[in-house]
Amino acid sequence: QTVASGGDLAQPGGSLTLSCATSGFAFGRTYMSWVRQAPGKGPEWVAGISHIGGSTLYSDSVKGRFTISRDNARNTVDLQMNSLKSEDTAMYYCAAARPGTDPRKVDSYDSWGRGTQVTVSS
């Protein structure tokens, strides 16, 4: 189970930090990602982090602006979002990748849990 929080209304150029609490699976052995879905659009993979946090990946749309991190002691994964743009407006979810799959593909995730809404607007 994953529960995301921290979403809010932010101004363009602003920052937000999302957090995700997880339970019910071997978090320390699982690749974790953030996925978002904007109104009327399909899901988009945003960022991912390896099970020990040594390797991170980002979509081109957020590279250089977002930072993903994890705390295996607390079973949490965060997403620091800077320089926010209106196109970042979406529901954000964290998700656990199935082993052996490409974490950049949304099909690699069986469920996304409870999301948190990010709205970027002036």
Short mmCIF file of N, CA, C and O in Angstrom, two decimals:
data_model
loop_
_atom_site.label_atom_id
_atom_site.label_comp_id
_atom_site.label_asym_id
_atom_site.label_seq_id
_atom_site.Cartn_x
_atom_site.Cartn_y
_atom_site.Cartn_z
N GLN A 1 0.85 -1.19 0.00
CA GLN A 1 0.00 0.00 0.00
C GLN A 1 0.89 1.25 0.00
O GLN A 1 1.93 1.27 0.66
N THR A 2 0.48 2.24 -0.78
CA THR A 2 1.22 3.50 -0.81
C THR A 2 0.23 4.64 -0.62
O THR A 2 -0.86 4.63 -1.19
N VAL A 3 0.63 5.63 0.16
CA VAL A 3 -0.19 6.80 0.42
C VAL A 3 0.67 8.04 0.25
O VAL A 3 1.60 8.28 1.04
N ALA A 4 0.35 8.82 -0.77
CA ALA A 4 1.11 10.04 -1.05
C ALA A 4 0.48 11.23 -0.33
O ALA A 4 -0.74 11.26 -0.12
N SER A 5 1.31 12.19 0.02
CA SER A 5 0.82 13.40 0.67
C SER A 5 1.72 14.57 0.31
O SER A 5 2.80 14.38 -0.26
N GLY A 6 1.28 15.76 0.67
CA GLY A 6 2.10 16.95 0.45
C GLY A 6 1.67 17.80 -0.73
O GLY A 6 2.22 18.88 -0.96
N GLY A 7 0.70 17.34 -1.50
CA GLY A 7 0.24 18.12 -2.62
C GLY A 7 -0.47 19.38 -2.17
O GLY A 7 -1.05 19.44 -1.08
N ASP A 8 -0.41 20.41 -3.03
CA ASP A 8 -1.00 21.69 -2.65
C ASP A 8 -1.09 22.57 -3.88
O ASP A 8 -0.68 22.16 -4.98
N LEU A 9 -1.60 23.76 -3.68
CA LEU A 9 -1.60 24.78 -4.72
C LEU A 9 -0.28 25.54 -4.61
O LEU A 9 0.08 26.01 -3.52
N ALA A 10 0.43 25.67 -5.71
CA ALA A 10 1.70 26.38 -5.73
C ALA A 10 1.73 27.33 -6.92
O ALA A 10 1.06 27.11 -7.92
N GLN A 11 2.54 28.37 -6.78
CA GLN A 11 2.69 29.31 -7.88
C GLN A 11 3.77 28.83 -8.84
O GLN A 11 4.69 28.11 -8.45
N PRO A 12 3.66 29.23 -10.09
CA PRO A 12 4.75 28.91 -11.03
C PRO A 12 6.09 29.40 -10.49
O PRO A 12 6.19 30.52 -9.97
N GLY A 13 7.08 28.54 -10.59
CA GLY A 13 8.39 28.86 -10.04
C GLY A 13 8.57 28.44 -8.60
O GLY A 13 9.68 28.50 -8.07
N GLY A 14 7.50 28.01 -7.99
CA GLY A 14 7.55 27.62 -6.58
C GLY A 14 8.03 26.19 -6.39
O GLY A 14 8.42 25.51 -7.34
N SER A 15 7.97 25.75 -5.13
CA SER A 15 8.45 24.42 -4.76
C SER A 15 7.43 23.70 -3.88
O SER A 15 6.66 24.33 -3.15
N LEU A 16 7.45 22.39 -3.97
CA LEU A 16 6.68 21.52 -3.11
C LEU A 16 7.48 20.26 -2.86
O LEU A 16 8.28 19.85 -3.71
N THR A 17 7.23 19.63 -1.72
CA THR A 17 7.81 18.32 -1.44
C THR A 17 6.70 17.33 -1.16
O THR A 17 5.87 17.55 -0.28
N LEU A 18 6.67 16.28 -1.94
CA LEU A 18 5.71 15.20 -1.75
C LEU A 18 6.36 14.08 -0.96
O LEU A 18 7.55 13.81 -1.11
N SER A 19 5.55 13.41 -0.16
CA SER A 19 6.03 12.26 0.60
C SER A 19 5.10 11.09 0.37
O SER A 19 3.91 11.27 0.10
N CYS A 20 5.64 9.90 0.48
CA CYS A 20 4.84 8.70 0.29
C CYS A 20 5.18 7.71 1.39
O CYS A 20 6.34 7.32 1.57
N ALA A 21 4.16 7.31 2.12
CA ALA A 21 4.29 6.27 3.14
C ALA A 21 3.88 4.94 2.54
O ALA A 21 2.88 4.87 1.82
N THR A 22 4.66 3.91 2.83
CA THR A 22 4.37 2.61 2.25
C THR A 22 4.26 1.54 3.33
O THR A 22 4.79 1.69 4.44
N SER A 23 3.59 0.46 2.98
CA SER A 23 3.47 -0.66 3.91
C SER A 23 3.06 -1.90 3.14
O SER A 23 2.55 -1.81 2.02
N GLY A 24 3.32 -3.06 3.73
CA GLY A 24 2.81 -4.30 3.18
C GLY A 24 3.67 -4.98 2.14
O GLY A 24 3.25 -5.98 1.55
N PHE A 25 4.88 -4.46 1.92
CA PHE A 25 5.78 -5.12 0.98
C PHE A 25 7.21 -4.82 1.39
O PHE A 25 7.47 -3.98 2.24
N ALA A 26 8.14 -5.52 0.75
CA ALA A 26 9.56 -5.39 1.10
C ALA A 26 10.12 -4.11 0.49
O ALA A 26 10.80 -4.14 -0.55
N PHE A 27 9.87 -3.00 1.14
CA PHE A 27 10.24 -1.70 0.59
C PHE A 27 11.72 -1.62 0.27
O PHE A 27 12.12 -1.12 -0.78
N GLY A 28 12.55 -2.11 1.17
CA GLY A 28 14.00 -2.00 0.99
C GLY A 28 14.54 -2.78 -0.18
O GLY A 28 15.72 -2.61 -0.54
N ARG A 29 13.72 -3.63 -0.78
CA ARG A 29 14.17 -4.41 -1.94
C ARG A 29 13.41 -4.03 -3.20
O ARG A 29 13.47 -4.73 -4.20
N THR A 30 12.71 -2.91 -3.17
CA THR A 30 11.81 -2.54 -4.26
C THR A 30 12.19 -1.21 -4.89
O THR A 30 12.45 -0.23 -4.20
N TYR A 31 12.20 -1.21 -6.23
CA TYR A 31 12.40 0.04 -6.98
C TYR A 31 11.12 0.86 -6.85
O TYR A 31 10.03 0.36 -7.10
N MET A 32 11.25 2.13 -6.51
CA MET A 32 10.10 3.00 -6.30
C MET A 32 10.10 4.16 -7.29
O MET A 32 11.15 4.67 -7.66
N SER A 33 8.90 4.56 -7.68
CA SER A 33 8.76 5.67 -8.62
C SER A 33 7.62 6.59 -8.23
O SER A 33 6.75 6.21 -7.44
N TRP A 34 7.65 7.76 -8.82
CA TRP A 34 6.52 8.67 -8.79
C TRP A 34 5.92 8.70 -10.19
O TRP A 34 6.65 8.80 -11.19
N VAL A 35 4.61 8.62 -10.24
CA VAL A 35 3.85 8.66 -11.49
C VAL A 35 2.80 9.75 -11.33
O VAL A 35 2.28 9.95 -10.23
N ARG A 36 2.49 10.46 -12.40
CA ARG A 36 1.46 11.50 -12.30
C ARG A 36 0.45 11.35 -13.42
O ARG A 36 0.73 10.78 -14.47
N GLN A 37 -0.72 11.90 -13.18
CA GLN A 37 -1.76 11.90 -14.21
C GLN A 37 -2.49 13.22 -14.17
O GLN A 37 -3.10 13.58 -13.15
N ALA A 38 -2.40 13.93 -15.27
CA ALA A 38 -3.08 15.21 -15.40
C ALA A 38 -4.50 14.98 -15.90
O ALA A 38 -4.79 13.95 -16.53
N PRO A 39 -5.40 15.90 -15.63
CA PRO A 39 -6.79 15.74 -16.07
C PRO A 39 -6.88 15.52 -17.57
O PRO A 39 -6.28 16.26 -18.36
N GLY A 40 -7.58 14.48 -17.96
CA GLY A 40 -7.79 14.22 -19.37
C GLY A 40 -6.61 13.61 -20.10
O GLY A 40 -6.65 13.44 -21.32
N LYS A 41 -5.56 13.26 -19.37
CA LYS A 41 -4.38 12.68 -19.98
C LYS A 41 -4.06 11.32 -19.38
O LYS A 41 -4.53 10.98 -18.30
N GLY A 42 -3.21 10.58 -20.07
CA GLY A 42 -2.79 9.30 -19.55
C GLY A 42 -1.73 9.45 -18.48
O GLY A 42 -1.16 10.53 -18.30
N PRO A 43 -1.43 8.40 -17.75
CA PRO A 43 -0.41 8.47 -16.71
C PRO A 43 0.98 8.69 -17.30
O PRO A 43 1.26 8.23 -18.41
N GLU A 44 1.81 9.38 -16.55
CA GLU A 44 3.17 9.69 -16.98
C GLU A 44 4.14 9.33 -15.86
O GLU A 44 4.00 9.82 -14.73
N TRP A 45 5.11 8.50 -16.16
CA TRP A 45 6.16 8.21 -15.21
C TRP A 45 7.03 9.45 -15.04
O TRP A 45 7.39 10.10 -16.03
N VAL A 46 7.41 9.78 -13.80
CA VAL A 46 8.10 11.03 -13.53
C VAL A 46 9.54 10.79 -13.05
O VAL A 46 10.48 11.39 -13.58
N ALA A 47 9.68 9.94 -12.05
CA ALA A 47 11.02 9.74 -11.46
C ALA A 47 11.04 8.40 -10.76
O ALA A 47 10.02 7.92 -10.27
N GLY A 48 12.24 7.80 -10.68
CA GLY A 48 12.38 6.52 -10.00
C GLY A 48 13.70 6.43 -9.26
O GLY A 48 14.65 7.15 -9.57
N ILE A 49 13.73 5.54 -8.26
CA ILE A 49 14.93 5.38 -7.45
C ILE A 49 15.12 3.91 -7.12
O ILE A 49 14.17 3.20 -6.79
N SER A 50 16.36 3.45 -7.22
CA SER A 50 16.67 2.05 -6.96
C SER A 50 16.50 1.71 -5.49
O SER A 50 16.40 2.58 -4.64
N HIS A 51 16.51 0.42 -5.19
CA HIS A 51 16.14 -0.02 -3.84
C HIS A 51 17.08 0.48 -2.75
O HIS A 51 16.65 0.69 -1.63
N ILE A 52 18.34 0.73 -3.08
CA ILE A 52 19.24 1.28 -2.06
C ILE A 52 19.51 2.75 -2.31
O ILE A 52 20.33 3.36 -1.63
N GLY A 53 18.81 3.33 -3.28
CA GLY A 53 18.91 4.77 -3.50
C GLY A 53 20.12 5.23 -4.26
O GLY A 53 20.34 6.43 -4.42
N GLY A 54 20.91 4.30 -4.77
CA GLY A 54 22.12 4.71 -5.44
C GLY A 54 21.92 5.16 -6.87
O GLY A 54 22.82 5.76 -7.47
N SER A 55 20.77 4.87 -7.44
CA SER A 55 20.53 5.20 -8.83
C SER A 55 19.16 5.85 -8.97
O SER A 55 18.17 5.32 -8.45
N THR A 56 19.12 6.98 -9.65
CA THR A 56 17.86 7.66 -9.88
C THR A 56 17.67 7.92 -11.37
O THR A 56 18.64 8.04 -12.12
N LEU A 57 16.42 7.99 -11.79
CA LEU A 57 16.06 8.29 -13.17
C LEU A 57 14.96 9.34 -13.16
O LEU A 57 14.13 9.36 -12.24
N TYR A 58 14.96 10.18 -14.20
CA TYR A 58 13.94 11.23 -14.31
C TYR A 58 13.45 11.32 -15.74
O TYR A 58 14.21 11.12 -16.69
N SER A 59 12.19 11.67 -15.90
CA SER A 59 11.68 11.95 -17.23
C SER A 59 12.28 13.27 -17.70
O SER A 59 12.68 14.12 -16.88
N ASP A 60 12.34 13.45 -19.00
CA ASP A 60 12.89 14.69 -19.54
C ASP A 60 12.11 15.91 -19.08
O ASP A 60 12.67 17.00 -18.94
N SER A 61 10.83 15.74 -18.82
CA SER A 61 9.98 16.87 -18.45
C SER A 61 10.30 17.43 -17.06
O SER A 61 9.94 18.57 -16.76
N VAL A 62 10.96 16.63 -16.20
CA VAL A 62 11.23 17.10 -14.84
C VAL A 62 12.71 17.11 -14.49
O VAL A 62 13.10 17.58 -13.41
N LYS A 63 13.54 16.59 -15.38
CA LYS A 63 14.97 16.48 -15.10
C LYS A 63 15.55 17.86 -14.78
O LYS A 63 15.28 18.83 -15.48
N GLY A 64 16.32 17.93 -13.71
CA GLY A 64 16.92 19.19 -13.29
C GLY A 64 16.04 20.01 -12.37
O GLY A 64 16.50 20.99 -11.77
N ARG A 65 14.77 19.63 -12.24
CA ARG A 65 13.84 20.38 -11.38
C ARG A 65 13.36 19.54 -10.19
O ARG A 65 13.11 20.08 -9.11
N PHE A 66 13.19 18.24 -10.41
CA PHE A 66 12.68 17.34 -9.37
C PHE A 66 13.81 16.46 -8.85
O PHE A 66 14.72 16.09 -9.60
N THR A 67 13.69 16.07 -7.57
CA THR A 67 14.66 15.16 -6.97
C THR A 67 13.90 14.11 -6.16
O THR A 67 13.10 14.45 -5.28
N ILE A 68 14.18 12.85 -6.46
CA ILE A 68 13.55 11.75 -5.73
C ILE A 68 14.55 11.22 -4.71
O ILE A 68 15.75 11.16 -4.96
N SER A 69 14.02 10.84 -3.54
CA SER A 69 14.87 10.26 -2.49
C SER A 69 14.04 9.25 -1.71
O SER A 69 12.81 9.23 -1.81
N ARG A 70 14.73 8.43 -0.94
CA ARG A 70 14.02 7.43 -0.15
C ARG A 70 14.72 7.24 1.19
O ARG A 70 15.91 7.49 1.34
N ASP A 71 13.93 6.74 2.15
CA ASP A 71 14.44 6.41 3.48
C ASP A 71 13.99 4.98 3.78
O ASP A 71 12.83 4.75 4.12
N ASN A 72 14.91 4.04 3.64
CA ASN A 72 14.54 2.64 3.81
C ASN A 72 14.24 2.30 5.28
O ASN A 72 13.59 1.30 5.55
N ALA A 73 14.72 3.11 6.20
CA ALA A 73 14.42 2.87 7.62
C ALA A 73 12.97 3.24 7.94
O ALA A 73 12.37 2.66 8.85
N ARG A 74 12.45 4.20 7.20
CA ARG A 74 11.08 4.66 7.45
C ARG A 74 10.10 4.19 6.38
O ARG A 74 8.90 4.48 6.48
N ASN A 75 10.60 3.48 5.39
CA ASN A 75 9.75 3.00 4.28
C ASN A 75 9.03 4.14 3.58
O ASN A 75 7.82 4.06 3.30
N THR A 76 9.75 5.22 3.31
CA THR A 76 9.15 6.37 2.65
C THR A 76 9.96 6.77 1.42
O THR A 76 11.16 6.50 1.34
N VAL A 77 9.28 7.42 0.51
CA VAL A 77 9.94 7.97 -0.67
C VAL A 77 9.41 9.38 -0.90
O VAL A 77 8.20 9.60 -0.78
N ASP A 78 10.29 10.32 -1.16
CA ASP A 78 9.93 11.71 -1.33
C ASP A 78 10.20 12.21 -2.73
O ASP A 78 11.00 11.63 -3.47
N LEU A 79 9.54 13.30 -3.09
CA LEU A 79 9.80 13.97 -4.36
C LEU A 79 9.87 15.47 -4.10
O LEU A 79 8.86 16.09 -3.79
N GLN A 80 11.07 16.02 -4.21
CA GLN A 80 11.27 17.45 -4.08
C GLN A 80 11.07 18.07 -5.45
O GLN A 80 11.75 17.70 -6.41
N MET A 81 10.12 19.01 -5.55
CA MET A 81 9.78 19.61 -6.83
C MET A 81 10.10 21.11 -6.78
O MET A 81 9.52 21.83 -5.95
N ASN A 82 11.00 21.56 -7.63
CA ASN A 82 11.37 22.96 -7.71
C ASN A 82 11.01 23.52 -9.08
O ASN A 82 10.74 22.76 -10.02
N SER A 83 11.02 24.83 -9.18
CA SER A 83 10.75 25.51 -10.45
C SER A 83 9.49 24.97 -11.10
O SER A 83 9.48 24.63 -12.29
N LEU A 84 8.44 24.89 -10.33
CA LEU A 84 7.20 24.29 -10.81
C LEU A 84 6.61 25.07 -11.98
O LEU A 84 6.71 26.30 -12.06
N LYS A 85 5.98 24.31 -12.88
CA LYS A 85 5.34 24.87 -14.07
C LYS A 85 3.87 24.45 -14.07
O LYS A 85 3.50 23.47 -13.43
N SER A 86 3.07 25.17 -14.82
CA SER A 86 1.65 24.84 -14.88
C SER A 86 1.43 23.42 -15.39
O SER A 86 0.49 22.74 -14.96
N GLU A 87 2.32 22.97 -16.26
CA GLU A 87 2.17 21.62 -16.80
C GLU A 87 2.52 20.53 -15.79
O GLU A 87 2.36 19.34 -16.08
N ASP A 88 2.99 20.90 -14.61
CA ASP A 88 3.20 19.93 -13.54
C ASP A 88 1.91 19.63 -12.79
O ASP A 88 1.89 18.74 -11.93
N THR A 89 0.86 20.36 -13.08
CA THR A 89 -0.42 20.12 -12.43
C THR A 89 -0.93 18.71 -12.73
O THR A 89 -1.08 18.34 -13.90
N ALA A 90 -1.16 17.94 -11.68
CA ALA A 90 -1.57 16.55 -11.85
C ALA A 90 -1.81 15.92 -10.49
O ALA A 90 -1.45 16.50 -9.46
N MET A 91 -2.40 14.75 -10.51
CA MET A 91 -2.43 13.90 -9.32
C MET A 91 -1.15 13.08 -9.33
O MET A 91 -0.82 12.46 -10.35
N TYR A 92 -0.43 13.09 -8.22
CA TYR A 92 0.83 12.39 -8.11
C TYR A 92 0.68 11.15 -7.23
O TYR A 92 0.08 11.20 -6.14
N TYR A 93 1.27 10.06 -7.69
CA TYR A 93 1.21 8.79 -6.99
C TYR A 93 2.63 8.24 -6.84
O TYR A 93 3.47 8.45 -7.71
N CYS A 94 2.86 7.50 -5.78
CA CYS A 94 4.09 6.71 -5.74
C CYS A 94 3.70 5.25 -5.93
O CYS A 94 2.59 4.84 -5.62
N ALA A 95 4.64 4.51 -6.50
CA ALA A 95 4.32 3.15 -6.88
C ALA A 95 5.57 2.27 -6.80
O ALA A 95 6.69 2.75 -6.99
N ALA A 96 5.33 0.98 -6.57
CA ALA A 96 6.40 0.00 -6.49
C ALA A 96 6.49 -0.76 -7.80
O ALA A 96 5.48 -1.31 -8.27
N ALA A 97 7.67 -0.81 -8.38
CA ALA A 97 7.86 -1.50 -9.66
C ALA A 97 7.90 -3.01 -9.47
O ALA A 97 8.45 -3.51 -8.49
N ARG A 98 7.32 -3.72 -10.41
CA ARG A 98 7.46 -5.18 -10.39
C ARG A 98 8.91 -5.52 -10.69
O ARG A 98 9.54 -4.89 -11.55
N PRO A 99 9.45 -6.53 -10.03
CA PRO A 99 10.85 -6.91 -10.28
C PRO A 99 11.09 -7.26 -11.73
O PRO A 99 10.25 -7.89 -12.39
N GLY A 100 12.22 -6.84 -12.25
CA GLY A 100 12.60 -7.21 -13.60
C GLY A 100 11.96 -6.41 -14.70
O GLY A 100 12.13 -6.74 -15.89
N THR A 101 11.20 -5.38 -14.37
CA THR A 101 10.54 -4.57 -15.38
C THR A 101 11.27 -3.25 -15.58
O THR A 101 12.10 -2.85 -14.78
N ASP A 102 10.94 -2.58 -16.69
CA ASP A 102 11.51 -1.26 -16.96
C ASP A 102 10.76 -0.24 -16.11
O ASP A 102 9.57 0.01 -16.36
N PRO A 103 11.40 0.38 -15.11
CA PRO A 103 10.68 1.27 -14.21
C PRO A 103 10.16 2.53 -14.88
O PRO A 103 9.34 3.24 -14.31
N ARG A 104 10.63 2.85 -16.09
CA ARG A 104 10.17 4.06 -16.78
C ARG A 104 8.82 3.85 -17.47
O ARG A 104 8.23 4.81 -17.99
N LYS A 105 8.34 2.65 -17.48
CA LYS A 105 7.06 2.35 -18.14
C LYS A 105 5.97 2.22 -17.09
O LYS A 105 6.11 1.48 -16.12
N VAL A 106 4.86 2.89 -17.30
CA VAL A 106 3.77 2.86 -16.32
C VAL A 106 3.18 1.46 -16.20
O VAL A 106 2.59 1.11 -15.17
N ASP A 107 3.35 0.64 -17.23
CA ASP A 107 2.86 -0.74 -17.17
C ASP A 107 3.64 -1.59 -16.18
O ASP A 107 3.23 -2.72 -15.87
N SER A 108 4.76 -1.09 -15.68
CA SER A 108 5.57 -1.82 -14.71
C SER A 108 5.01 -1.76 -13.29
O SER A 108 5.59 -2.34 -12.38
N TYR A 109 3.91 -1.05 -13.12
CA TYR A 109 3.34 -0.84 -11.80
C TYR A 109 1.93 -1.40 -11.76
O TYR A 109 1.10 -1.10 -12.60
N ASP A 110 1.67 -2.26 -10.77
CA ASP A 110 0.35 -2.88 -10.65
C ASP A 110 -0.67 -1.93 -10.04
O ASP A 110 -1.84 -1.99 -10.37
N SER A 111 -0.24 -1.08 -9.13
CA SER A 111 -1.18 -0.15 -8.51
C SER A 111 -0.40 1.06 -8.03
O SER A 111 0.81 0.99 -7.81
N TRP A 112 -1.09 2.18 -7.86
CA TRP A 112 -0.43 3.42 -7.49
C TRP A 112 -0.84 3.93 -6.11
O TRP A 112 -0.35 4.93 -5.66
N GLY A 113 -1.76 3.27 -5.48
CA GLY A 113 -2.19 3.70 -4.16
C GLY A 113 -2.96 5.01 -4.19
O GLY A 113 -3.57 5.37 -5.19
N ARG A 114 -2.91 5.71 -3.07
CA ARG A 114 -3.64 6.97 -2.94
C ARG A 114 -2.73 8.13 -3.34
O ARG A 114 -1.61 8.24 -2.84
N GLY A 115 -3.22 8.97 -4.22
CA GLY A 115 -2.42 10.06 -4.74
C GLY A 115 -2.62 11.36 -3.98
O GLY A 115 -3.43 11.46 -3.06
N THR A 116 -1.85 12.37 -4.40
CA THR A 116 -1.96 13.70 -3.82
C THR A 116 -1.98 14.72 -4.96
O THR A 116 -1.21 14.59 -5.92
N GLN A 117 -2.85 15.72 -4.86
CA GLN A 117 -3.05 16.67 -5.96
C GLN A 117 -2.05 17.82 -5.88
O GLN A 117 -1.92 18.47 -4.83
N VAL A 118 -1.39 18.07 -7.00
CA VAL A 118 -0.52 19.23 -7.15
C VAL A 118 -1.14 20.14 -8.21
O VAL A 118 -1.40 19.69 -9.33
N THR A 119 -1.36 21.38 -7.84
CA THR A 119 -1.89 22.37 -8.77
C THR A 119 -0.93 23.54 -8.82
O THR A 119 -0.62 24.13 -7.78
N VAL A 120 -0.47 23.87 -10.01
CA VAL A 120 0.45 25.00 -10.19
C VAL A 120 -0.27 26.07 -10.98
O VAL A 120 -0.60 25.89 -12.15
N SER A 121 -0.52 27.18 -10.31
CA SER A 121 -1.29 28.25 -10.92
C SER A 121 -1.03 29.55 -10.18
O SER A 121 -0.82 29.57 -8.97
N SER A 122 -1.09 30.65 -10.93
CA SER A 122 -0.94 31.95 -10.31
C SER A 122 -2.30 32.53 -9.96
O SER A 122 -2.39 33.62 -9.38
#
